[in-house]
Amino acid sequence: MASDLPMSPHLEQIHGEIRDHFRALANGFQRLDKIKDSNRQSKQLEELAEKMRDCKRLVKEFDRELKDGEARNSPEVNKQLNDEKQSMIKELNSYVALRKTYLNTLGNKKVELFDMGAGVSAEPTAEENVQMASSMSNQELVNAGMKRMDETDQAIERSKQVVHQTIEVGTQTASNLKGQTDQMGRIVNDLDTIQFSIKKASQLVKEIGRQVATDKCIMAFLFLIVCGVIAIIIVKIVNPNNKDIRDIPGLAPPAQSRKLLYFRE
């Protein structure tokens, strides 16, 4: 019996979980016969499909653990463990075929392909699947199941590569955007500096303009004063007897004209 096989603790735990799933599948299909509502039957079949997926994962884990421990076991023990693994795969295929039979009974034309492999095909009917699985040897079932598992692993690996490439592209795009943002920040700072310089230059020009205007006013005022003084001097020279014009301080008054006396002989 399988329980009498020499197994490592981890391998025995995996084997026990697989057997628990098989018991749950058997009970689930028994309950399915008592359900009359088609919607509840579809839901029950989905739950059974989830159990089958868990079984697939556990069988793969059982196979990996078995290969890791081949060197520690005797050839006879390895043969017994391989036979047990083939028996589990065959039993799981029978549940897959049974699920397809129920799906066909429910009239579901889009029969969902349960990705188990191990000799189960999408085109044949459920009865043909059962006959095909029964006619195949254990080694053929194992090879077919492992091939389908490898295909699934390759698809998962391709998906991981796509996700990794997408992350790299996103990271590079974020880096480029960050660089452009920094460059825009530097440009804005330069524009602010230029604007500040322009304001300072405008204020300086205005200040210079005010100073120049003040200087012009002072020069004009001095020019008027000088012109006035010159005009007074000219008038004083031309008309020295004019009393209306006061003498300019510091300027000597004009000399008195001498009268020449002409005597007539």
XYZ file of C-alpha atoms in Angstrom:
265
model
C 0.000 0.000 0.000
C 1.053 3.596 -0.501
C 1.065 4.263 3.226
C 3.684 1.511 3.664
C 6.100 3.097 1.184
C 9.279 4.561 2.676
C 9.018 8.328 2.220
C 10.704 11.389 3.610
C 8.561 13.521 5.938
C 8.052 16.198 3.306
C 7.193 13.658 0.586
C 4.781 11.905 2.929
C 3.089 15.225 3.689
C 2.630 15.955 -0.023
C 1.290 12.449 -0.606
C -1.187 12.869 2.230
C -2.433 16.192 0.805
C -2.944 14.607 -2.609
C -4.958 11.780 -1.069
C -7.054 14.293 0.860
C -7.813 16.097 -2.395
C -8.812 12.819 -4.043
C -11.232 12.072 -1.206
C -12.656 15.592 -1.509
C -13.096 15.102 -5.279
C -14.876 11.769 -4.763
C -17.242 13.303 -2.211
C -17.787 16.314 -4.454
C -18.859 14.208 -7.421
C -21.166 12.199 -5.147
C -22.833 15.402 -3.978
C -23.024 16.579 -7.590
C -25.354 13.665 -8.413
C -27.803 14.938 -5.792
C -27.862 18.521 -7.099
C -30.660 19.224 -9.562
C -30.150 22.951 -10.220
C -27.844 23.531 -13.217
C -26.373 26.729 -11.773
C -25.433 24.994 -8.535
C -23.983 22.123 -10.555
C -21.800 24.545 -12.552
C -20.593 26.157 -9.343
C -19.828 22.725 -7.856
C -17.884 21.788 -10.991
C -15.823 24.978 -10.687
C -14.955 24.097 -7.107
C -13.953 20.594 -8.205
C -11.805 22.106 -10.978
C -9.996 24.193 -8.369
C -9.330 21.042 -6.374
C -7.919 19.407 -9.496
C -5.572 22.340 -10.070
C -4.314 21.971 -6.530
C -3.778 18.256 -7.193
C -1.781 19.099 -10.305
C 0.464 21.415 -8.324
C 0.955 18.807 -5.603
C 1.740 16.069 -8.140
C 4.439 18.259 -9.690
C 5.848 18.963 -6.253
C 5.726 15.242 -5.460
C 7.651 14.505 -8.679
C 10.336 17.118 -7.920
C 10.781 15.804 -4.390
C 10.945 12.253 -5.731
C 13.711 13.166 -8.198
C 15.670 14.982 -5.490
C 15.592 11.865 -3.272
C 16.365 9.248 -5.938
C 20.015 9.090 -4.923
C 19.109 8.345 -1.305
C 16.603 5.561 -2.087
C 17.154 2.070 -3.379
C 16.048 1.195 -6.949
C 13.153 -0.851 -5.573
C 11.885 2.043 -3.477
C 12.220 4.451 -6.413
C 10.199 2.065 -8.585
C 7.435 1.824 -5.986
C 7.310 5.598 -5.576
C 7.180 6.118 -9.366
C 4.348 3.598 -9.611
C 2.501 5.495 -6.891
C 3.014 8.770 -8.777
C 1.698 7.231 -12.013
C -1.291 5.868 -10.148
C -2.093 9.328 -8.775
C -1.810 10.911 -12.222
C -4.098 8.273 -13.697
C -6.636 8.771 -10.924
C -6.537 12.526 -11.438
C -7.124 12.077 -15.189
C -10.177 10.009 -14.435
C -11.625 12.872 -12.381
C -10.854 15.272 -15.237
C -12.703 13.035 -17.691
C -15.600 12.694 -15.242
C -15.841 16.465 -14.933
C -15.992 16.803 -18.713
C -18.813 14.268 -18.782
C -20.824 16.376 -16.343
C -20.098 19.503 -18.383
C -21.392 17.817 -21.527
C -24.447 16.685 -19.618
C -25.150 20.255 -18.598
C -25.082 21.223 -22.265
C -22.044 23.467 -21.984
C -20.834 23.682 -25.559
C -17.646 25.524 -24.577
C -16.079 22.694 -22.659
C -13.408 24.183 -20.454
C -10.031 22.601 -20.979
C -8.546 21.741 -17.661
C -4.835 22.211 -18.103
C -3.818 18.851 -16.738
C -2.447 17.153 -19.816
C -1.559 13.528 -19.060
C -3.363 12.230 -22.145
C -6.465 14.464 -21.859
C -7.307 16.241 -25.139
C -9.749 19.051 -25.921
C -11.221 17.596 -29.101
C -12.346 14.086 -28.087
C -15.497 13.515 -26.102
C -15.476 12.558 -22.454
C -16.017 8.858 -23.238
C -13.109 8.894 -25.694
C -10.939 10.575 -23.079
C -11.678 7.800 -20.606
C -10.924 5.141 -23.189
C -7.726 6.912 -24.243
C -6.525 7.236 -20.650
C -7.357 3.587 -19.987
C -5.502 2.391 -23.079
C -2.339 4.357 -22.291
C 0.362 2.848 -20.148
C 1.406 4.467 -16.915
C 4.662 5.675 -18.433
C 2.820 7.266 -21.368
C 0.465 9.008 -18.970
C 3.417 10.283 -16.954
C 5.213 11.506 -20.078
C 2.121 13.250 -21.410
C 1.444 14.863 -18.044
C 5.021 16.019 -17.623
C 5.066 17.395 -21.165
C 1.951 19.451 -20.507
C 3.384 20.628 -17.187
C 6.587 21.699 -18.955
C 4.539 23.620 -21.524
C 2.696 25.354 -18.703
C 5.980 26.207 -16.981
C 7.353 27.627 -20.236
C 4.245 29.784 -20.682
C 4.628 31.052 -17.118
C 8.318 31.771 -17.739
C 7.446 33.744 -20.895
C 4.891 35.720 -18.925
C 7.525 36.481 -16.288
C 9.915 37.698 -18.985
C 7.223 39.967 -20.432
C 6.506 41.362 -16.973
C 10.236 41.875 -16.360
C 10.651 43.682 -19.681
C 7.609 45.824 -18.931
C 9.088 46.770 -15.546
C 12.418 47.673 -17.197
C 10.668 49.860 -19.781
C 8.646 51.536 -17.027
C 11.784 52.157 -14.973
C 13.618 53.635 -17.957
C 10.640 55.819 -18.825
C 10.427 57.049 -15.233
C 14.157 57.849 -15.286
C 13.794 59.791 -18.536
C 10.822 61.695 -17.193
C 12.741 62.525 -14.012
C 15.656 63.839 -16.090
C 13.325 65.959 -18.206
C 11.628 67.263 -15.068
C 14.986 68.263 -13.577
C 15.958 69.978 -16.828
C 12.666 71.882 -16.894
C 13.292 72.946 -13.294
C 16.717 74.310 -14.235
C 15.216 76.182 -17.196
C 12.555 77.712 -14.936
C 15.242 78.799 -12.461
C 17.260 80.378 -15.296
C 14.165 82.199 -16.525
C 13.496 83.498 -13.025
C 17.096 84.731 -12.820
C 16.787 86.458 -16.206
C 13.491 88.055 -15.189
C 15.033 89.312 -11.953
C 17.994 90.728 -13.887
C 15.651 92.488 -16.312
C 13.753 94.055 -13.413
C 16.978 95.245 -11.827
C 18.126 96.679 -15.147
C 14.786 98.464 -15.615
C 15.037 99.987 -12.142
C 18.624 101.097 -12.831
C 17.614 102.701 -16.142
C 14.762 104.528 -14.422
C 17.116 105.750 -11.691
C 19.643 106.962 -14.262
C 16.837 108.695 -16.172
C 15.698 110.489 -13.051
C 19.268 111.585 -12.292
C 19.783 112.800 -15.866
C 16.501 114.747 -15.756
C 17.500 116.361 -12.460
C 20.895 117.310 -13.878
C 19.260 118.793 -16.965
C 16.930 120.902 -14.826
C 19.854 122.188 -12.764
C 21.854 122.982 -15.911
C 18.897 124.766 -17.443
C 18.343 126.795 -14.275
C 22.036 127.791 -14.160
C 21.915 128.644 -17.834
C 18.971 130.948 -17.233
C 20.786 132.649 -14.344
C 23.895 133.204 -16.464
C 21.808 134.535 -19.348
C 20.023 136.914 -16.973
C 23.295 138.242 -15.568
C 24.697 138.723 -19.052
C 21.552 140.527 -20.152
C 21.735 142.908 -17.144
C 25.381 143.621 -17.859
C 24.689 144.416 -21.491
C 21.785 146.706 -20.597
C 23.860 148.467 -17.937
C 26.646 149.082 -20.419
C 24.366 150.338 -23.144
C 22.288 152.570 -20.864
C 24.295 153.489 -17.819
C 21.889 156.232 -16.674
C 19.003 153.851 -16.327
C 18.114 153.932 -12.620
C 15.627 151.122 -12.881
C 18.439 148.617 -13.165
C 20.355 148.117 -9.951
C 24.073 147.700 -10.007
C 25.303 144.188 -9.905
C 27.404 143.542 -6.809
C 31.088 143.251 -7.661
C 30.694 144.985 -10.994
C 32.237 148.518 -11.203
C 29.885 151.229 -12.362
C 30.547 152.674 -15.846
C 32.907 155.654 -16.034
C 31.379 159.164 -16.478
C 31.610 160.443 -20.019
C 33.786 163.423 -20.420
C 32.439 166.459 -22.183
C 34.814 168.030 -24.558
C 34.470 171.756 -24.822
C 34.881 173.167 -28.152
C 35.702 176.762 -28.244
C 34.921 178.706 -31.238
C 37.488 181.200 -31.979
